[in-house]
Amino acid sequence: MADKTWRMAFGERSGDSPPADEVLGMTVADAKRRRLERQMEIEDLEYRRKRAEMEKERRAAEIAVDKPSDSGFKISGGVNLGTIDLQEERRRAEEKSEKIAREKEQTLNSLADENSKLRDSIHAKDIDTLRMMFGSQMENLQRLIEQGNNSKKAQGDWYEEYQKTISIAQELGLQAPKGEVSDISIQLQLKKMDYDHSMEMRRFDREAKHQDRQFSLELKRMEREDRHAAERIQIEREKMQGLFQAPKMVGNVIAKALMEGAGGGGNGGGAVQSGGQITLEADAGEAGETECPQCAEPVGIGPNSKRAVCSGCGQDFVIKRNNPQTTAEEVRL
Amino acid sequence: MQKALNATGKGLISEFAPGVAAGVLGEWMRGISVKGAASWVEQDVNLLEKITPNHRHHLGRLKNFCHDYKWMTLEWGIKAIRETNPALASLFLGWDEGREWLIKQLALIKQELQGGS
């Protein structure tokens, strides 16, 4: 069997590269063919070993019976055991052994052919299966690429299908060239998806931070309002208390003042006895009013009173009643 | 709150009652001459009949807020009169009959107030 070395990379493009499915099929077949070759080699070795054994046996049989020469000497003898033609017997035995060997070889060949045919059919079936899987996967990819621009979910599904395709290719023994995808459109799509993904993550982070900030600000505002409300309530309470206290305080002050005035009324009611007495003269039955010489407060005099008291300084006046004819100090009425 | 204010108002007026009544009495006696008061004393005039209806109305309002008239004494009356009419105050201070008349009038006023409360 020819020893061919197949080397292919998934997605590698050449000028006249066969279709992808054929490439895939050929690669898979190559792998299986190598396995079969190894197996056939083993069987071949086995066959040869058996053949060598048979040869050995045959030679052993020849050693037991001399091989006739071609120089024309014949040794014949007669044992009247009948006609024994040892050469004929040997020839027959040789023919028989050759026939057996041929049959055996034919059988082995036919079995090997059948084996190879079966393997080829298995290969073909495997190839067909993989071809179908790959074809369907590519169809999915194609479909999702077409849908990828419209929805992010489709992009996510396309990416998953792409990953599945990669995994299938890796199972087949293929490896993608590192860092690059052959199809430029797929490259662009992948780059775009990565970019969109990163932008989305940044936006999400930004929104999360903004919402956290808003939440903390709202909390602070509510706490501030609570504090202000409590302060206002406290102020109102103090106002009301002050309001209720004010009349009481005023009343207390006034009552105290009145009480002090009343307490001093004994002294301040004009009943302070001065040291000296002032004598007033008035007519009998005459009432009137005069001025206190000490404090200039008006002093009232009753019609028949014998004394008068200044309500301002408490000066005591003695009233001397005169008869109507008698002159008296004028009393202002 | 209105109830509290009313209650406070009543308490306040009851605290101010002596002062208020003193003011009323002083107003009654403002302008009364010594001679005129002397004639009232000699005729034993009822002071309540001499006061104007307006002053009587003010006195009546006092009934609603004041229930204790222990403060209505002679000294209080003389002090009240002295604010507006010192001559009259000295008249009642020095004249026995005038003093007695004033005491009687204050008792009548007190009776009037206590009778209406």
Short mmCIF file of C-alpha atoms in Angstrom, two decimals:
data_model
loop_
_atom_site.label_atom_id
_atom_site.label_comp_id
_atom_site.label_asym_id
_atom_site.label_seq_id
_atom_site.Cartn_x
_atom_site.Cartn_y
_atom_site.Cartn_z
CA MET A 1 0.00 0.00 0.00
CA ALA A 2 1.32 3.33 -0.87
CA ASP A 3 2.53 5.31 2.01
CA LYS A 4 1.01 8.64 1.71
CA THR A 5 1.19 11.29 4.25
CA TRP A 6 -1.84 13.44 4.38
CA ARG A 7 -1.59 16.67 6.05
CA MET A 8 -4.50 18.98 6.26
CA ALA A 9 -5.62 21.70 8.55
CA PHE A 10 -9.20 22.51 9.13
CA GLY A 11 -10.16 25.57 7.12
CA GLU A 12 -6.81 25.73 5.33
CA ARG A 13 -7.35 27.18 1.93
CA SER A 14 -5.29 26.40 -1.12
CA GLY A 15 -5.73 27.39 -4.70
CA ASP A 16 -7.39 24.13 -5.75
CA SER A 17 -8.52 22.73 -2.50
CA PRO A 18 -11.18 20.09 -2.74
CA PRO A 19 -14.53 20.68 -1.08
CA ALA A 20 -14.55 20.58 2.65
CA ASP A 21 -16.62 17.44 2.91
CA GLU A 22 -14.32 15.51 0.60
CA VAL A 23 -11.32 16.73 2.51
CA LEU A 24 -12.92 15.64 5.73
CA GLY A 25 -13.88 12.30 4.24
CA MET A 26 -10.45 11.70 2.87
CA THR A 27 -8.83 12.57 6.14
CA VAL A 28 -11.08 10.23 8.06
CA ALA A 29 -10.53 7.50 5.50
CA ASP A 30 -6.84 8.02 5.76
CA ALA A 31 -6.89 7.48 9.47
CA LYS A 32 -8.96 4.35 9.16
CA ARG A 33 -6.86 3.06 6.27
CA ARG A 34 -3.76 3.31 8.36
CA ARG A 35 -5.42 1.30 11.06
CA LEU A 36 -6.44 -1.31 8.50
CA GLU A 37 -2.98 -1.45 7.02
CA ARG A 38 -1.53 -2.18 10.37
CA GLN A 39 -4.04 -4.92 10.90
CA MET A 40 -3.41 -6.39 7.50
CA GLU A 41 0.28 -6.38 8.10
CA ILE A 42 -0.28 -8.30 11.23
CA GLU A 43 -2.43 -10.81 9.40
CA ASP A 44 0.07 -11.03 6.64
CA LEU A 45 2.76 -11.85 9.09
CA GLU A 46 0.54 -14.46 10.60
CA TYR A 47 -0.12 -15.93 7.19
CA ARG A 48 3.53 -16.04 6.39
CA ARG A 49 4.28 -17.70 9.64
CA LYS A 50 1.75 -20.37 8.93
CA ARG A 51 3.02 -20.77 5.47
CA ALA A 52 6.51 -21.17 6.77
CA GLU A 53 5.30 -23.86 9.07
CA MET A 54 3.61 -25.62 6.24
CA GLU A 55 6.76 -25.37 4.21
CA LYS A 56 8.64 -26.73 7.04
CA GLU A 57 6.32 -29.68 7.32
CA ARG A 58 6.53 -30.26 3.67
CA ARG A 59 10.26 -30.29 3.78
CA ALA A 60 10.13 -32.60 6.66
CA ALA A 61 7.99 -34.87 4.56
CA GLU A 62 10.46 -34.68 1.70
CA ILE A 63 13.28 -35.63 3.92
CA ALA A 64 11.48 -38.82 4.84
CA VAL A 65 11.09 -39.76 1.17
CA ASP A 66 14.10 -39.18 -1.10
CA LYS A 67 13.52 -36.90 -3.90
CA PRO A 68 14.09 -38.53 -7.26
CA SER A 69 17.05 -37.20 -9.29
CA ASP A 70 16.76 -36.12 -12.83
CA SER A 71 19.92 -37.98 -13.98
CA GLY A 72 17.92 -41.01 -15.06
CA PHE A 73 18.83 -43.36 -12.31
CA LYS A 74 15.97 -45.23 -11.19
CA ILE A 75 15.93 -47.36 -8.26
CA SER A 76 13.19 -49.65 -8.44
CA GLY A 77 12.70 -52.61 -6.54
CA GLY A 78 10.18 -55.04 -6.25
CA VAL A 79 8.54 -55.92 -3.15
CA ASN A 80 5.73 -57.84 -3.85
CA LEU A 81 3.56 -55.82 -1.83
CA GLY A 82 1.85 -54.76 -4.87
CA THR A 83 2.82 -52.04 -7.10
CA ILE A 84 4.08 -49.27 -4.90
CA ASP A 85 5.04 -46.21 -6.72
CA LEU A 86 6.63 -44.10 -4.09
CA GLN A 87 7.26 -41.31 -6.50
CA GLU A 88 3.72 -41.26 -7.53
CA GLU A 89 2.74 -41.24 -3.94
CA ARG A 90 5.12 -38.47 -3.26
CA ARG A 91 3.88 -36.56 -6.26
CA ARG A 92 0.39 -36.98 -5.13
CA ALA A 93 1.30 -35.88 -1.67
CA GLU A 94 3.03 -32.87 -3.12
CA GLU A 95 0.11 -32.06 -5.29
CA LYS A 96 -2.16 -32.47 -2.41
CA SER A 97 -0.09 -30.23 -0.21
CA GLU A 98 0.24 -27.68 -2.96
CA LYS A 99 -3.44 -27.80 -3.51
CA ILE A 100 -4.06 -27.34 0.15
CA ALA A 101 -1.63 -24.50 0.23
CA ARG A 102 -3.26 -22.90 -2.77
CA GLU A 103 -6.66 -23.30 -1.28
CA LYS A 104 -5.47 -21.89 1.90
CA GLU A 105 -3.89 -19.00 0.12
CA GLN A 106 -7.00 -18.41 -1.87
CA THR A 107 -9.08 -18.53 1.23
CA LEU A 108 -6.79 -16.09 2.94
CA ASN A 109 -6.84 -13.80 -0.06
CA SER A 110 -10.56 -13.93 -0.33
CA LEU A 111 -10.90 -13.26 3.36
CA ALA A 112 -8.46 -10.37 3.09
CA ASP A 113 -10.40 -8.98 0.15
CA GLU A 114 -13.65 -9.33 1.97
CA ASN A 115 -12.14 -7.74 5.01
CA SER A 116 -10.87 -4.81 3.03
CA LYS A 117 -14.23 -4.47 1.30
CA LEU A 118 -16.01 -4.43 4.64
CA ARG A 119 -13.59 -1.91 5.99
CA ASP A 120 -14.09 0.26 2.97
CA SER A 121 -17.82 0.08 3.40
CA ILE A 122 -17.46 0.99 7.08
CA HIS A 123 -15.22 3.83 6.10
CA ALA A 124 -17.68 5.01 3.57
CA LYS A 125 -20.49 4.87 6.09
CA ASP A 126 -18.45 6.75 8.69
CA ILE A 127 -17.47 9.27 6.13
CA ASP A 128 -21.07 9.69 5.08
CA THR A 129 -22.12 10.13 8.69
CA LEU A 130 -19.46 12.68 9.41
CA ARG A 131 -20.17 14.37 6.15
CA MET A 132 -23.81 14.65 7.08
CA MET A 133 -22.97 15.92 10.56
CA PHE A 134 -20.51 18.41 9.25
CA GLY A 135 -22.90 19.47 6.54
CA SER A 136 -25.70 20.02 9.00
CA GLN A 137 -23.36 21.85 11.37
CA MET A 138 -22.22 24.11 8.58
CA GLU A 139 -25.82 24.74 7.62
CA ASN A 140 -26.58 25.72 11.20
CA LEU A 141 -23.58 27.95 11.27
CA GLN A 142 -24.60 29.55 8.02
CA ARG A 143 -28.10 30.08 9.26
CA LEU A 144 -26.97 31.57 12.51
CA ILE A 145 -24.47 33.81 10.78
CA GLU A 146 -27.30 35.14 8.70
CA GLN A 147 -29.39 35.66 11.83
CA GLY A 148 -26.47 36.86 13.89
CA ASN A 149 -26.78 40.49 12.89
CA ASN A 150 -30.38 40.70 14.04
CA SER A 151 -30.35 39.34 17.54
CA LYS A 152 -27.85 38.76 20.22
CA LYS A 153 -29.42 35.40 21.07
CA ALA A 154 -28.71 34.25 17.55
CA GLN A 155 -25.14 35.44 17.98
CA GLY A 156 -24.88 33.43 21.15
CA ASP A 157 -26.34 30.35 19.40
CA TRP A 158 -23.97 30.81 16.46
CA TYR A 159 -21.07 30.92 18.83
CA GLU A 160 -22.20 27.72 20.50
CA GLU A 161 -22.58 25.97 17.15
CA TYR A 162 -19.18 27.20 16.15
CA GLN A 163 -17.75 25.74 19.33
CA LYS A 164 -19.48 22.42 18.60
CA THR A 165 -18.01 22.40 15.12
CA ILE A 166 -14.57 23.01 16.55
CA SER A 167 -15.04 20.15 18.98
CA ILE A 168 -16.15 17.77 16.22
CA ALA A 169 -13.15 18.75 14.15
CA GLN A 170 -10.89 18.15 17.12
CA GLU A 171 -12.41 14.72 17.55
CA LEU A 172 -11.59 14.04 13.93
CA GLY A 173 -8.00 14.86 14.69
CA LEU A 174 -8.00 18.22 13.02
CA GLN A 175 -6.64 21.34 14.57
CA ALA A 176 -7.37 24.91 13.71
CA PRO A 177 -4.46 27.13 12.94
CA LYS A 178 -3.63 29.04 16.06
CA GLY A 179 -5.25 32.46 16.35
CA GLU A 180 -6.76 32.66 12.94
CA VAL A 181 -9.90 31.60 11.16
CA SER A 182 -9.64 31.16 7.47
CA ASP A 183 -12.85 32.83 6.44
CA ILE A 184 -12.54 36.58 6.75
CA SER A 185 -16.25 37.02 7.22
CA ILE A 186 -16.22 34.65 10.16
CA GLN A 187 -13.25 36.52 11.55
CA LEU A 188 -15.12 39.74 11.30
CA GLN A 189 -18.17 38.24 12.87
CA LEU A 190 -16.15 36.88 15.75
CA LYS A 191 -14.41 40.17 16.29
CA LYS A 192 -17.70 41.97 16.19
CA MET A 193 -19.18 39.56 18.72
CA ASP A 194 -16.25 40.01 21.04
CA TYR A 195 -16.54 43.76 20.75
CA ASP A 196 -20.27 43.72 21.35
CA HIS A 197 -19.80 41.43 24.30
CA SER A 198 -17.21 43.68 25.88
CA MET A 199 -19.32 46.77 25.27
CA GLU A 200 -22.31 45.07 26.80
CA MET A 201 -20.31 44.09 29.86
CA ARG A 202 -19.03 47.65 30.24
CA ARG A 203 -22.50 49.06 29.93
CA PHE A 204 -23.78 46.59 32.48
CA ASP A 205 -21.03 47.49 34.92
CA ARG A 206 -21.65 51.18 34.39
CA GLU A 207 -25.38 50.79 34.98
CA ALA A 208 -24.81 48.70 38.07
CA LYS A 209 -22.49 51.34 39.52
CA HIS A 210 -24.93 54.09 38.64
CA GLN A 211 -27.81 52.26 40.29
CA ASP A 212 -25.73 51.61 43.39
CA ARG A 213 -24.84 55.29 43.54
CA GLN A 214 -28.47 56.31 43.09
CA PHE A 215 -29.57 53.91 45.79
CA SER A 216 -27.06 55.25 48.29
CA LEU A 217 -28.00 58.86 47.44
CA GLU A 218 -31.67 58.06 47.90
CA LEU A 219 -30.94 56.46 51.25
CA LYS A 220 -29.01 59.53 52.37
CA ARG A 221 -31.76 61.83 51.18
CA MET A 222 -34.39 59.86 53.08
CA GLU A 223 -32.26 59.90 56.22
CA ARG A 224 -31.79 63.64 55.86
CA GLU A 225 -35.53 64.18 55.46
CA ASP A 226 -36.21 62.04 58.50
CA ARG A 227 -33.76 64.13 60.51
CA HIS A 228 -35.32 67.37 59.31
CA ALA A 229 -38.81 66.13 60.08
CA ALA A 230 -37.75 65.09 63.57
CA GLU A 231 -36.12 68.49 64.11
CA ARG A 232 -39.21 70.30 62.89
CA ILE A 233 -41.39 68.24 65.19
CA GLN A 234 -39.10 69.01 68.09
CA ILE A 235 -39.16 72.72 67.29
CA GLU A 236 -42.95 72.74 67.07
CA ARG A 237 -43.17 70.89 70.34
CA GLU A 238 -40.91 73.38 72.03
CA LYS A 239 -42.90 76.24 70.54
CA MET A 240 -46.13 74.85 71.88
CA GLN A 241 -44.60 74.29 75.24
CA GLY A 242 -43.30 77.83 75.23
CA LEU A 243 -46.65 79.07 74.13
CA PHE A 244 -48.37 77.33 76.98
CA GLN A 245 -45.75 78.44 79.41
CA ALA A 246 -45.83 82.09 78.41
CA PRO A 247 -49.26 82.97 79.85
CA LYS A 248 -48.46 81.07 82.97
CA MET A 249 -45.20 82.94 83.37
CA VAL A 250 -46.87 86.27 82.67
CA GLY A 251 -49.66 85.49 85.10
CA ASN A 252 -47.16 84.46 87.72
CA VAL A 253 -45.24 87.67 87.27
CA ILE A 254 -48.35 89.78 87.47
CA ALA A 255 -49.71 87.88 90.44
CA LYS A 256 -46.39 88.24 92.17
CA ALA A 257 -46.36 91.93 91.44
CA LEU A 258 -49.87 92.30 92.72
CA MET A 259 -49.11 90.31 95.80
CA GLU A 260 -46.05 92.41 96.46
CA GLY A 261 -48.13 95.53 95.94
CA ALA A 262 -50.87 94.24 98.22
CA GLY A 263 -48.34 93.18 100.80
CA GLY A 264 -46.89 96.63 100.70
CA GLY A 265 -50.35 98.12 100.71
CA GLY A 266 -50.28 98.18 104.39
CA ASN A 267 -47.41 100.48 104.02
CA GLY A 268 -48.01 101.88 100.56
CA GLY A 269 -51.69 102.56 100.88
CA GLY A 270 -50.93 106.01 101.94
CA ALA A 271 -50.86 104.93 105.58
CA VAL A 272 -47.24 105.64 106.20
CA GLN A 273 -47.11 107.55 109.35
CA SER A 274 -44.75 110.31 108.95
CA GLY A 275 -43.05 111.69 111.92
CA GLY A 276 -44.76 114.97 111.89
CA GLN A 277 -48.37 115.85 111.63
CA ILE A 278 -49.72 118.62 109.53
CA THR A 279 -52.69 120.50 110.72
CA LEU A 280 -55.30 121.53 108.31
CA GLU A 281 -58.03 123.85 109.12
CA ALA A 282 -61.43 123.45 107.60
CA ASP A 283 -64.93 124.48 108.27
CA ALA A 284 -67.26 122.19 110.00
CA GLY A 285 -69.06 119.86 107.62
CA GLU A 286 -66.90 120.88 104.80
CA ALA A 287 -65.37 118.35 102.48
CA GLY A 288 -62.67 119.12 100.08
CA GLU A 289 -59.31 118.44 98.70
CA THR A 290 -55.89 119.77 99.36
CA GLU A 291 -52.35 119.12 98.30
CA CYS A 292 -49.88 117.23 100.34
CA PRO A 293 -46.98 119.49 101.13
CA GLN A 294 -44.62 116.57 101.04
CA CYS A 295 -45.51 114.74 97.88
CA ALA A 296 -47.93 117.16 96.26
CA GLU A 297 -50.51 114.42 95.96
CA PRO A 298 -54.10 115.53 96.36
CA VAL A 299 -55.53 114.75 99.75
CA GLY A 300 -59.23 114.33 100.27
CA ILE A 301 -60.95 115.47 103.38
CA GLY A 302 -64.29 114.25 104.55
CA PRO A 303 -67.07 116.54 105.70
CA ASN A 304 -66.65 115.80 109.36
CA SER A 305 -63.36 113.94 109.38
CA LYS A 306 -60.83 114.91 111.95
CA ARG A 307 -57.89 113.49 110.18
CA ALA A 308 -56.69 112.85 106.72
CA VAL A 309 -53.96 110.67 105.28
CA CYS A 310 -52.04 111.29 102.10
CA SER A 311 -52.38 108.27 99.86
CA GLY A 312 -49.01 108.96 98.25
CA CYS A 313 -46.63 109.38 101.18
CA GLY A 314 -48.87 108.50 104.13
CA GLN A 315 -48.57 111.93 105.67
CA ASP A 316 -51.01 112.34 108.45
CA PHE A 317 -53.09 115.46 108.61
CA VAL A 318 -55.02 116.71 111.56
CA ILE A 319 -58.06 118.63 110.59
CA LYS A 320 -59.06 121.43 112.80
CA ARG A 321 -62.63 122.33 112.20
CA ASN A 322 -63.48 125.91 112.45
CA ASN A 323 -66.82 127.52 112.72
CA PRO A 324 -68.03 128.93 109.51
CA GLN A 325 -67.17 132.41 110.55
CA THR A 326 -63.67 131.52 111.42
CA THR A 327 -61.16 131.98 108.71
CA ALA A 328 -59.44 128.88 107.71
CA GLU A 329 -56.92 127.73 105.35
CA GLU A 330 -58.54 127.43 102.00
CA VAL A 331 -59.47 124.01 101.04
CA ARG A 332 -59.65 123.37 97.45
CA LEU A 333 -62.90 121.63 96.61
CA MET B 1 -55.29 73.07 71.10
CA GLN B 2 -58.21 75.50 71.18
CA LYS B 3 -59.44 73.83 74.31
CA ALA B 4 -56.03 74.19 75.87
CA LEU B 5 -55.93 77.82 74.85
CA ASN B 6 -59.34 78.43 76.31
CA ALA B 7 -58.32 76.72 79.48
CA THR B 8 -55.12 78.75 79.53
CA GLY B 9 -57.14 81.89 78.83
CA LYS B 10 -59.40 81.22 81.76
CA GLY B 11 -56.46 80.58 84.01
CA LEU B 12 -54.77 83.70 82.75
CA ILE B 13 -57.80 85.87 83.34
CA SER B 14 -58.30 84.39 86.77
CA GLU B 15 -54.71 85.40 87.51
CA PHE B 16 -55.38 88.84 86.15
CA ALA B 17 -58.80 89.22 87.80
CA PRO B 18 -57.62 91.39 90.70
CA GLY B 19 -55.84 93.67 88.31
CA VAL B 20 -58.75 93.73 85.93
CA ALA B 21 -61.23 94.44 88.71
CA ALA B 22 -58.94 97.10 90.08
CA GLY B 23 -58.88 98.73 86.71
CA VAL B 24 -62.63 98.66 86.51
CA LEU B 25 -63.01 100.15 89.98
CA GLY B 26 -60.46 102.78 89.19
CA GLU B 27 -62.36 103.71 86.07
CA TRP B 28 -65.57 103.93 88.04
CA MET B 29 -63.97 106.41 90.47
CA ARG B 30 -62.15 108.46 87.90
CA GLY B 31 -63.47 112.00 87.88
CA ILE B 32 -65.55 111.62 91.04
CA SER B 33 -64.87 114.57 93.27
CA VAL B 34 -64.28 114.35 96.97
CA LYS B 35 -67.49 116.20 97.60
CA GLY B 36 -69.41 113.90 95.33
CA ALA B 37 -68.00 110.81 96.99
CA ALA B 38 -68.72 112.34 100.37
CA SER B 39 -72.33 112.80 99.39
CA TRP B 40 -72.48 109.15 98.25
CA VAL B 41 -71.14 108.13 101.60
CA GLU B 42 -73.59 110.28 103.49
CA GLN B 43 -76.49 108.99 101.38
CA ASP B 44 -75.23 105.40 101.50
CA VAL B 45 -75.47 105.12 97.80
CA ASN B 46 -75.07 101.67 96.22
CA LEU B 47 -72.04 101.92 94.05
CA LEU B 48 -73.33 99.22 91.72
CA GLU B 49 -76.22 101.47 90.77
CA LYS B 50 -73.90 104.27 89.90
CA ILE B 51 -71.65 102.45 87.51
CA THR B 52 -72.28 102.62 83.77
CA PRO B 53 -73.75 99.64 81.88
CA ASN B 54 -70.48 99.17 80.05
CA HIS B 55 -68.57 98.86 83.30
CA ARG B 56 -71.24 96.56 84.64
CA HIS B 57 -70.78 94.38 81.56
CA HIS B 58 -67.06 94.15 82.19
CA LEU B 59 -67.72 93.23 85.78
CA GLY B 60 -70.14 90.53 84.64
CA ARG B 61 -67.51 88.99 82.36
CA LEU B 62 -65.23 88.64 85.33
CA LYS B 63 -67.66 86.16 86.81
CA ASN B 64 -66.84 83.60 84.13
CA PHE B 65 -63.18 83.44 85.03
CA CYS B 66 -62.90 84.19 88.73
CA HIS B 67 -64.40 82.19 91.52
CA ASP B 68 -62.38 83.39 94.48
CA TYR B 69 -62.63 86.99 95.63
CA LYS B 70 -60.51 86.92 98.71
CA TRP B 71 -58.29 89.48 97.12
CA MET B 72 -61.14 92.04 97.11
CA THR B 73 -60.19 93.84 100.32
CA LEU B 74 -60.18 97.45 101.47
CA GLU B 75 -56.52 97.79 100.74
CA TRP B 76 -57.06 96.49 97.28
CA GLY B 77 -59.93 98.91 96.75
CA ILE B 78 -58.00 101.93 98.00
CA LYS B 79 -55.03 100.97 95.88
CA ALA B 80 -57.28 100.64 92.87
CA ILE B 81 -58.88 104.01 93.46
CA ARG B 82 -55.53 105.63 94.11
CA GLU B 83 -54.42 104.83 90.55
CA THR B 84 -57.03 107.15 89.07
CA ASN B 85 -58.20 109.31 91.95
CA PRO B 86 -55.68 109.81 94.77
CA ALA B 87 -57.81 112.38 96.54
CA LEU B 88 -60.61 109.88 96.83
CA ALA B 89 -58.21 107.25 98.08
CA SER B 90 -56.94 109.54 100.79
CA LEU B 91 -60.53 110.43 101.63
CA PHE B 92 -61.36 106.80 102.30
CA LEU B 93 -58.08 106.36 104.15
CA GLY B 94 -58.66 109.14 106.57
CA TRP B 95 -62.40 109.24 106.90
CA ASP B 96 -63.89 106.49 108.96
CA GLU B 97 -67.36 106.72 107.50
CA GLY B 98 -65.96 106.72 104.02
CA ARG B 99 -63.92 103.68 104.81
CA GLU B 100 -66.89 101.82 106.11
CA TRP B 101 -68.90 102.76 103.11
CA LEU B 102 -66.21 101.51 100.80
CA ILE B 103 -65.97 98.24 102.68
CA LYS B 104 -69.68 97.83 102.33
CA GLN B 105 -69.61 98.58 98.62
CA LEU B 106 -66.83 96.08 98.06
CA ALA B 107 -68.86 93.47 99.91
CA LEU B 108 -71.81 94.21 97.66
CA ILE B 109 -69.69 93.88 94.58
CA LYS B 110 -68.27 90.65 95.87
CA GLN B 111 -71.73 89.41 96.54
CA GLU B 112 -72.78 90.41 93.06
CA LEU B 113 -69.90 88.52 91.55
CA GLN B 114 -70.25 85.46 93.69
CA GLY B 115 -73.95 85.37 93.24
CA GLY B 116 -73.60 85.22 89.45
CA SER B 117 -70.74 82.52 89.32
#
